[in-house]
Short mmCIF file of C-alpha atoms in Angstrom, two decimals:
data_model
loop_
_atom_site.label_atom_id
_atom_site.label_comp_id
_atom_site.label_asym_id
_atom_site.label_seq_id
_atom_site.Cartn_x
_atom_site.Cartn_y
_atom_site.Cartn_z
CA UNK A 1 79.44 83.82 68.95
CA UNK A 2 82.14 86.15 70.56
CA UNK A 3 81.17 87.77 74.13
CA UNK A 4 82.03 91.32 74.88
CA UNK A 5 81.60 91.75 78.86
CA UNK A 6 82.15 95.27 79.23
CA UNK A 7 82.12 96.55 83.67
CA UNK A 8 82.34 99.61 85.38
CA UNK A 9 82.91 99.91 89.08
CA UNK A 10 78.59 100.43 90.19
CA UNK A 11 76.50 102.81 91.39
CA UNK A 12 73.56 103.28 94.01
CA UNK A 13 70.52 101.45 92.24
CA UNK A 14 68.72 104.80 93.66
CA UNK A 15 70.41 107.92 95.60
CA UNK A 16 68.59 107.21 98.57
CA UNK A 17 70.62 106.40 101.84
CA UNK A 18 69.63 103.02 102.25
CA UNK A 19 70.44 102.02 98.34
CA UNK A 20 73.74 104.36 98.53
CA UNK A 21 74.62 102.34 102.31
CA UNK A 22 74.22 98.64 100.00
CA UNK A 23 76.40 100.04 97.34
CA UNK A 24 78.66 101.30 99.95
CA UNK A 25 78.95 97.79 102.00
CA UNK A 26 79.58 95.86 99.04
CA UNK A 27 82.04 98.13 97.35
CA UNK A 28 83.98 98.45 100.66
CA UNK A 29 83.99 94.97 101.65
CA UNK A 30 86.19 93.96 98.87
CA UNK A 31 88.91 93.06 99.97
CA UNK A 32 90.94 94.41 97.07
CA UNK A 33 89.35 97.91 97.77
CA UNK A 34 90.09 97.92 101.51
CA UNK A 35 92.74 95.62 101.72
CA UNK A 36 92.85 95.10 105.72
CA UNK A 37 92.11 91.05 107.60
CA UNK A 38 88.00 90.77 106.92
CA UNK A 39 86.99 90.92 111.02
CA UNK A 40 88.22 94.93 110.97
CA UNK A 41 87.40 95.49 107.83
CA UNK A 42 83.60 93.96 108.43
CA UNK A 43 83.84 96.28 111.81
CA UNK A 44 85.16 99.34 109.89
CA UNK A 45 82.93 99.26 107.01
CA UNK A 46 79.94 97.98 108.87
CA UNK A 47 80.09 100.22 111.91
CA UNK A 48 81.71 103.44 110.51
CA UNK A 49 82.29 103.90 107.15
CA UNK A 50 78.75 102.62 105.91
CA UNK A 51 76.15 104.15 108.38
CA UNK A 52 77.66 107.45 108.59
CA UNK A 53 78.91 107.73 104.99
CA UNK A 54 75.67 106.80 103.43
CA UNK A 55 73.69 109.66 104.26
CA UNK A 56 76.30 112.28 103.53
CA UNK A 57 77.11 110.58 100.17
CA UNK A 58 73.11 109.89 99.61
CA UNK A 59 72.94 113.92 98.83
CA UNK A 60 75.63 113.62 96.64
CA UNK A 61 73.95 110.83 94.68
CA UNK A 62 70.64 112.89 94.50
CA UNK A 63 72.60 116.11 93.40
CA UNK A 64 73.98 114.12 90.55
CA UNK A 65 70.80 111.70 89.19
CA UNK A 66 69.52 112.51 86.10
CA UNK A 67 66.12 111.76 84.72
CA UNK A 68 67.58 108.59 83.32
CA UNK A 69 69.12 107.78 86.76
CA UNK A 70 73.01 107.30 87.44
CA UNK A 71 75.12 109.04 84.68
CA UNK A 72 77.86 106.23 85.34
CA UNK A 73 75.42 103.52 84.20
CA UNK A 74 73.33 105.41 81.87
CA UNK A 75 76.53 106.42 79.59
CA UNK A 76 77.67 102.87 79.67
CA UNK A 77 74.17 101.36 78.62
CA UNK A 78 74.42 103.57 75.79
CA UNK A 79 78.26 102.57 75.07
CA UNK A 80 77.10 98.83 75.42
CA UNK A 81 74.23 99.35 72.60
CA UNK A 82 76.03 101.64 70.09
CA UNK A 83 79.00 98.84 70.29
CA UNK A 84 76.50 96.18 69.23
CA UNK A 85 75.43 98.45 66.64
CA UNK A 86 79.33 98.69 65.49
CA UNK A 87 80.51 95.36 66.10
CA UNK A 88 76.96 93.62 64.33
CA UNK A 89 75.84 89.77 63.96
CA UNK A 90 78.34 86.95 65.36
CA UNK A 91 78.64 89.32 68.79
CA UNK A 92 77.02 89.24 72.10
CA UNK A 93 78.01 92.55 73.97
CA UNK A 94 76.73 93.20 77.51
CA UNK A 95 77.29 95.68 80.08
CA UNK A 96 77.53 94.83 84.18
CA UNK A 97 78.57 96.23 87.41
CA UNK A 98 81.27 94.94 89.45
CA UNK A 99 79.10 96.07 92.38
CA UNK A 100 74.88 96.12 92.37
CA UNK A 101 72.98 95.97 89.51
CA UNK A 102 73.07 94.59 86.73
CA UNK A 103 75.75 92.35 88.81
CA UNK A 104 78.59 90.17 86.92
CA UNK A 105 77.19 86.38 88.19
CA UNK A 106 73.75 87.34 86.25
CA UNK A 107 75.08 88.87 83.17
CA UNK A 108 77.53 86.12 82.69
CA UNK A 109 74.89 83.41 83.31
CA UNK A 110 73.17 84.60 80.39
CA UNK A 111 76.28 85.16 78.34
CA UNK A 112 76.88 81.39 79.23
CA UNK A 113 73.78 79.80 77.77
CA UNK A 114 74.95 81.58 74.53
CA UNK A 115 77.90 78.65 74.50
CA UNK A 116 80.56 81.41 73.42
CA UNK A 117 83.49 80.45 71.69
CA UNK A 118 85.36 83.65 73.02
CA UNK A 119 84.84 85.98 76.17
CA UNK A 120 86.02 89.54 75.85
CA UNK A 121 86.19 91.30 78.98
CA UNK A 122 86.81 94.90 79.27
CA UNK A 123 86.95 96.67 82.53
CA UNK A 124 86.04 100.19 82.19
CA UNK A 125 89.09 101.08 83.71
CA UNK A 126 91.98 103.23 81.52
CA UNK A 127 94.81 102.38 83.94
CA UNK A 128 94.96 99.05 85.89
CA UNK A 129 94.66 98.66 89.60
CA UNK A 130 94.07 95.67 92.19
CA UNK A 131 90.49 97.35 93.49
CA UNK A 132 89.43 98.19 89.99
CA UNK A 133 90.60 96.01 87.04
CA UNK A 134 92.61 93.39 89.33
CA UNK A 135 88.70 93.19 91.21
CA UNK A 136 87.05 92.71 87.93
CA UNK A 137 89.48 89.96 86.83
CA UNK A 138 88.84 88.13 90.78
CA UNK A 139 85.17 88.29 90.44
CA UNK A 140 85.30 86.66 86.51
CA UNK A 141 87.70 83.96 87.53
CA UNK A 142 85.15 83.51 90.85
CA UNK A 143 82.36 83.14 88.58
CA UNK A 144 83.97 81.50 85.81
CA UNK A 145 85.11 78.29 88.21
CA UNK A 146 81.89 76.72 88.33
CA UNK A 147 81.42 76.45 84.20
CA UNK A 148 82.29 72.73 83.21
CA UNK A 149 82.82 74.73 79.32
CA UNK A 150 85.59 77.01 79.47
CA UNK A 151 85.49 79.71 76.33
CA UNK A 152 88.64 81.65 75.20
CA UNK A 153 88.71 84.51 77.49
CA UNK A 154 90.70 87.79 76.74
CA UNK A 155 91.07 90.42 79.59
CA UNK A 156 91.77 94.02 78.87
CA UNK A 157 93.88 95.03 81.50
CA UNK A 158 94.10 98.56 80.61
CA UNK A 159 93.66 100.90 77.39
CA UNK A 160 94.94 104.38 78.81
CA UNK A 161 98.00 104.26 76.01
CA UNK A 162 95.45 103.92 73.26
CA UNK A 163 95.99 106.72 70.40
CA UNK A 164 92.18 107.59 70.76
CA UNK A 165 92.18 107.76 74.16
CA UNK A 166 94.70 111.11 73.92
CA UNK A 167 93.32 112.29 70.84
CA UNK A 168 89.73 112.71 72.94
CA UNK A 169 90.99 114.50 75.81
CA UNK A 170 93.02 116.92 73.65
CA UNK A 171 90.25 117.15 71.49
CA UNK A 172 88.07 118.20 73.82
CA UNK A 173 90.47 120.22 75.42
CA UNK A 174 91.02 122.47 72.73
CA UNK A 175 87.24 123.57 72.65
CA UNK A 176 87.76 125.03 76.24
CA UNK A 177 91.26 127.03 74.87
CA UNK A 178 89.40 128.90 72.07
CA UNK A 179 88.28 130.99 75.08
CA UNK A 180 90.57 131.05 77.76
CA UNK A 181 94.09 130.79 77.90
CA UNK A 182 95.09 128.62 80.53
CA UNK A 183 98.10 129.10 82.69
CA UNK A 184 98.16 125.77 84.01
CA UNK A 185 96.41 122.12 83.15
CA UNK A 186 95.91 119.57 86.46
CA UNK A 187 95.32 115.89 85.72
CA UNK A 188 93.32 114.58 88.99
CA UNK A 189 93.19 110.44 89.37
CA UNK A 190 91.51 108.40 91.70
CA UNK A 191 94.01 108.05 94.16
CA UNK A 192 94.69 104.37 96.18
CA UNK A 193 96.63 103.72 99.17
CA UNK A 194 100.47 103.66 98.86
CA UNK A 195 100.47 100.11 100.56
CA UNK A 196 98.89 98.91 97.00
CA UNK A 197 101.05 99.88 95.05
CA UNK A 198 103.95 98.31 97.48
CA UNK A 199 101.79 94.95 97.37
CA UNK A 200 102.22 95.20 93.51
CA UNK A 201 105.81 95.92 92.89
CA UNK A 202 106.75 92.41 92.28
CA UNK A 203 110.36 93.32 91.99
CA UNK A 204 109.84 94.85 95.79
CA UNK A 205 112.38 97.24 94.96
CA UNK A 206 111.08 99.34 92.07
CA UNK A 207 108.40 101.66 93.37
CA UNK A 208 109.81 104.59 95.76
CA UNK A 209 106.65 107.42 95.45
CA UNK A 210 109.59 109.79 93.50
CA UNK A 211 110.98 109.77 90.13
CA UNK A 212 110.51 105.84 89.42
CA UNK A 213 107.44 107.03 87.56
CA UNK A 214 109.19 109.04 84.99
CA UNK A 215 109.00 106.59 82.27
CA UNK A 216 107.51 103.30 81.45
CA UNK A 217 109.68 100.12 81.47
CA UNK A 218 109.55 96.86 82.21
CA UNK A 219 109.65 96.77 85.74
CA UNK A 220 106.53 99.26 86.68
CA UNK A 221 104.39 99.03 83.72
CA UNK A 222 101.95 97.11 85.23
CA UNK A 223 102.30 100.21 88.37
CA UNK A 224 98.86 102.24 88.54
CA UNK A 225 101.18 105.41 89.61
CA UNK A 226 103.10 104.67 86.76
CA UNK A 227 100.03 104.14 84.16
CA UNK A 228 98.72 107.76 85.66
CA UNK A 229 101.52 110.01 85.18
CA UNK A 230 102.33 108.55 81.79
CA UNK A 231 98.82 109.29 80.68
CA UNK A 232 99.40 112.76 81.85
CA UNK A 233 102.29 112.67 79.37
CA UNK A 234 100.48 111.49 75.85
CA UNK A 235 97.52 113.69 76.73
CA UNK A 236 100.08 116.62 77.39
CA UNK A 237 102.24 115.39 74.50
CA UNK A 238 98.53 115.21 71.90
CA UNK A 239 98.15 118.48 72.85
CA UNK A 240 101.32 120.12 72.82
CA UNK A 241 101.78 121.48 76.26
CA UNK A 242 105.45 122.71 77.66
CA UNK A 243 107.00 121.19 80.87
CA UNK A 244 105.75 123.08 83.74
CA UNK A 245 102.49 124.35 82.69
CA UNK A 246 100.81 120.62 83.59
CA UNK A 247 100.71 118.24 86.63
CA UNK A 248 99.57 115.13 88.06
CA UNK A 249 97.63 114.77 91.36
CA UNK A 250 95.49 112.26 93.17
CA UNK A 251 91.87 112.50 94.76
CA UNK A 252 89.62 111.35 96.67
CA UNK A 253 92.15 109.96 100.06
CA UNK A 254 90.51 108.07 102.97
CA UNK A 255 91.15 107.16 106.53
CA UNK A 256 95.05 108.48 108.02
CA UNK A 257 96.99 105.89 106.04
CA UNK A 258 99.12 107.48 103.10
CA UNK A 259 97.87 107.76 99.60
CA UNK A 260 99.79 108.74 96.50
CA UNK A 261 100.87 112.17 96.17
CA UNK A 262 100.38 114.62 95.37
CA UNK A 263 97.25 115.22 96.67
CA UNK A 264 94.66 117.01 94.07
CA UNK A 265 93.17 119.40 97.31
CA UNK A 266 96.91 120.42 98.62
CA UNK A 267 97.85 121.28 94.76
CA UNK A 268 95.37 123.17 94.00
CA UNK A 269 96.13 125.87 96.62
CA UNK A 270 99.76 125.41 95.87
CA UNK A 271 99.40 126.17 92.43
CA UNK A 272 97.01 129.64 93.68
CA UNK A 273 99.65 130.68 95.29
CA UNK A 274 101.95 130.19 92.44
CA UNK A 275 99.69 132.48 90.62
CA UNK A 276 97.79 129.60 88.58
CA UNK A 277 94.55 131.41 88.21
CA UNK A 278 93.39 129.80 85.62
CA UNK A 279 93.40 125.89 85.18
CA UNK A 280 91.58 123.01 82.90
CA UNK A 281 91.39 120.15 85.27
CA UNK A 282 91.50 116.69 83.61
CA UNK A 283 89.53 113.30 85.26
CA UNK A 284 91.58 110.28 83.16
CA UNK A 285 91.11 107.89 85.09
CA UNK A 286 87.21 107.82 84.96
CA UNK A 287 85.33 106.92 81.85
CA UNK A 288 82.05 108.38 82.63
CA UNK A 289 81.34 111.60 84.43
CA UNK A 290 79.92 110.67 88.01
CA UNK A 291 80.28 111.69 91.56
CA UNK A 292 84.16 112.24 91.42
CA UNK A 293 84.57 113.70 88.50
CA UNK A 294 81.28 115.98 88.21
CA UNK A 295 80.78 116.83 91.82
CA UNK A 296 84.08 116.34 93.33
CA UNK A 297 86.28 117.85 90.41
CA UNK A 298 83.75 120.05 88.51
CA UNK A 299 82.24 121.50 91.71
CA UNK A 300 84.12 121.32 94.77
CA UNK A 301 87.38 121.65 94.03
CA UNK A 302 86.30 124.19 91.48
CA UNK A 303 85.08 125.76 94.95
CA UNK A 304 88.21 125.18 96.41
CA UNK A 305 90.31 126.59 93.78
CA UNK A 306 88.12 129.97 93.57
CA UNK A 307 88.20 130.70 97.74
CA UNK A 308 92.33 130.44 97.14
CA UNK A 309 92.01 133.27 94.89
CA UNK A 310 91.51 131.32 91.30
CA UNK A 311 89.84 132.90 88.72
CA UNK A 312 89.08 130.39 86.34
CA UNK A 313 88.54 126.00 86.59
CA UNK A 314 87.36 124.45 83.84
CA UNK A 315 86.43 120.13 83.59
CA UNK A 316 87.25 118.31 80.46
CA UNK A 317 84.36 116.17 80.47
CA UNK A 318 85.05 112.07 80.34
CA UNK A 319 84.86 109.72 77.49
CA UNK A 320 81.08 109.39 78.63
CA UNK A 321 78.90 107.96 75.59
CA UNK A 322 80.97 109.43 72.77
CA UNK A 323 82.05 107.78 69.20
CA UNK A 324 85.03 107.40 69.72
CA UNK A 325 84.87 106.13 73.08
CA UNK A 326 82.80 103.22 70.78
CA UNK A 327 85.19 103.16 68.50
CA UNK A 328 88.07 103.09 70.88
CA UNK A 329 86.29 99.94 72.30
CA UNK A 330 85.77 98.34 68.97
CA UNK A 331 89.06 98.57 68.48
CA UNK A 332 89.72 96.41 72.07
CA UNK A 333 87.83 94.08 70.56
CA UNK A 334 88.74 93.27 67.42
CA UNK A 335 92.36 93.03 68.68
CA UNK A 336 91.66 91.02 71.25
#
């Protein structure tokens, strides 16, 4: 039997504040996520961040449930079932949250009993970063230490240079250009602190936040700044799109520190006042719609753009629960 461990980041089990201030404590206390010593970071997340976050982002939550609950987990229960469907007898395929339910140390207990002769895990992550994929990998090894029988474990680190993975965004892009034509197309990603991506130039000399990112080599593959703007290239490439009509930004900043620019908010108006009025924004970085691509793209930034003066922002919605997401993930899998 071959284990497929498929994990997103989490969500709220409920979007009430005190399930979204839980979520929100363990999330933050990672200390790949907020990489700072633990006493200020227990103090920060504990006394600040959590109590008066939770409430604020509790009305987020509620704006985005569904019937069916979280979209985040939802679309990935239905990935993890339509996978077993694909993948059939001989594999074991379940689906768990790095953060809340259903958590890592119980759906790899049960994976366990199964005596596996291979674990597959595959972060639900496109590019790789320390508080995503690098957390995920952590948290496995954590868990992993107390087995006395090891399987064969493979590790996706990341699968944003995968020909579907284009081919879906372009896809989908195209439906959105029978209708409008678009004068510019903005690729947002989650954005991390520029002190990670420091910590992870092992050559220490590499990453400079300018035109190291231009292409992919051997020194800054592994870079998560790197990984972003080259996705922005094969989905611009799949579709065809000119130098100059398409950028890359980053969302979603927090606390004074410096994050990796641009930033999503700042470009937006600059690209208003360029005369951009009408833009198809782009979430690659996010597999499933949720609160940052949904609410935070789709809706206020959408605001943001149309009180600069824009006329017209369109989302590409996210691989969510589509085929070839599945078969995209097969794929992982059977090459792994």
């Amino acid at each position: 039997m071959i284990g497929v461990l498929l994990v997103n980041l989490g969500t709220p089990d409920d979007p009430g504040t005190p399930s979204v201030r839980k979520y929100l404590r363990e999330f933050l206390m990672d200390g790949r996520v907020i990489d700072i010593p633990y006493p200020f970071r227990y103090l920060l997340v504990n006394g600040i961040i959590a109590p008066f976050r939770a409430p604020q982002s509790a009305k987020i939550y509620k704006e985005l449930w569904e019937e069916r609950g979280s979209p985040l987990k939802f679309y990935g229960e239905d990935v993890c079932a339509s996978l077993t469907e694909r993948l059939g007898d001989g594999y074991m395929v379940r689906l768990a949250m790095r953060y809340q339910s259903p958590d890592l140390k119980s759906v790899m207990s049960e994976m366990h009993q199964a005596n596996l002769k291979k674990l597959i895990v595959i972060p639900f992550f496109p590019q790789y970063a320390s508080a995503t994929t690098g957390s995920v990998y952590e948290r496995v090894m954590e868990i992993m230490s107390d087995w006395q029988i090891m399987p064969s474990l493979s590790i996706v680190s990341y699968f944003y240079q995968h020909p579907i993975f284009a081919k879906y965004f372009a896809d989908k892009a195209a439906n959105y250009q029978k209708d409008v034509d678009f004068d510019y197309y903005l690729f947002s990603y989650h954005g991390v602190p520029e002190r990670h991506i420091r910590k992870g130039d092992i050559t220490k000399n590499t990453c400079v936040f300018g035109t190291c990112c231009e292409t992919i080599t051997e020194k800054n593959h592994t870079c998560y700044r790197a990984q972003c703007h080259e996705t922005t290239r094969l989905i611009a490439a799949e579709m065809g799109l000119k130098p100059g009509t398409y950028g890359t930004a980053f969302q979603s900043r927090l606390g004074r520190d410096p994050w990796l620019q641009p930033y999503t908010d700042e470009t937006i108006k600059k690209l208003v006042s360029e005369g951009k009025k009408k833009i198809l924004a782009f979430s690659p970085a996010f597999v499933a719609d949720c609160l940052e691509t949904t609410i935070e793209v789709g809706e206020e930034y959408k605001e943001l753009f149309e009180e600069a003066g824009g006329e017209h922002w369109q989302l590409v919605e996210s691989l969510n629960n589509s085929p070839e997401y599945v078969a995209l993930l097969e794929d992982l899998v059977k090459n792994s």
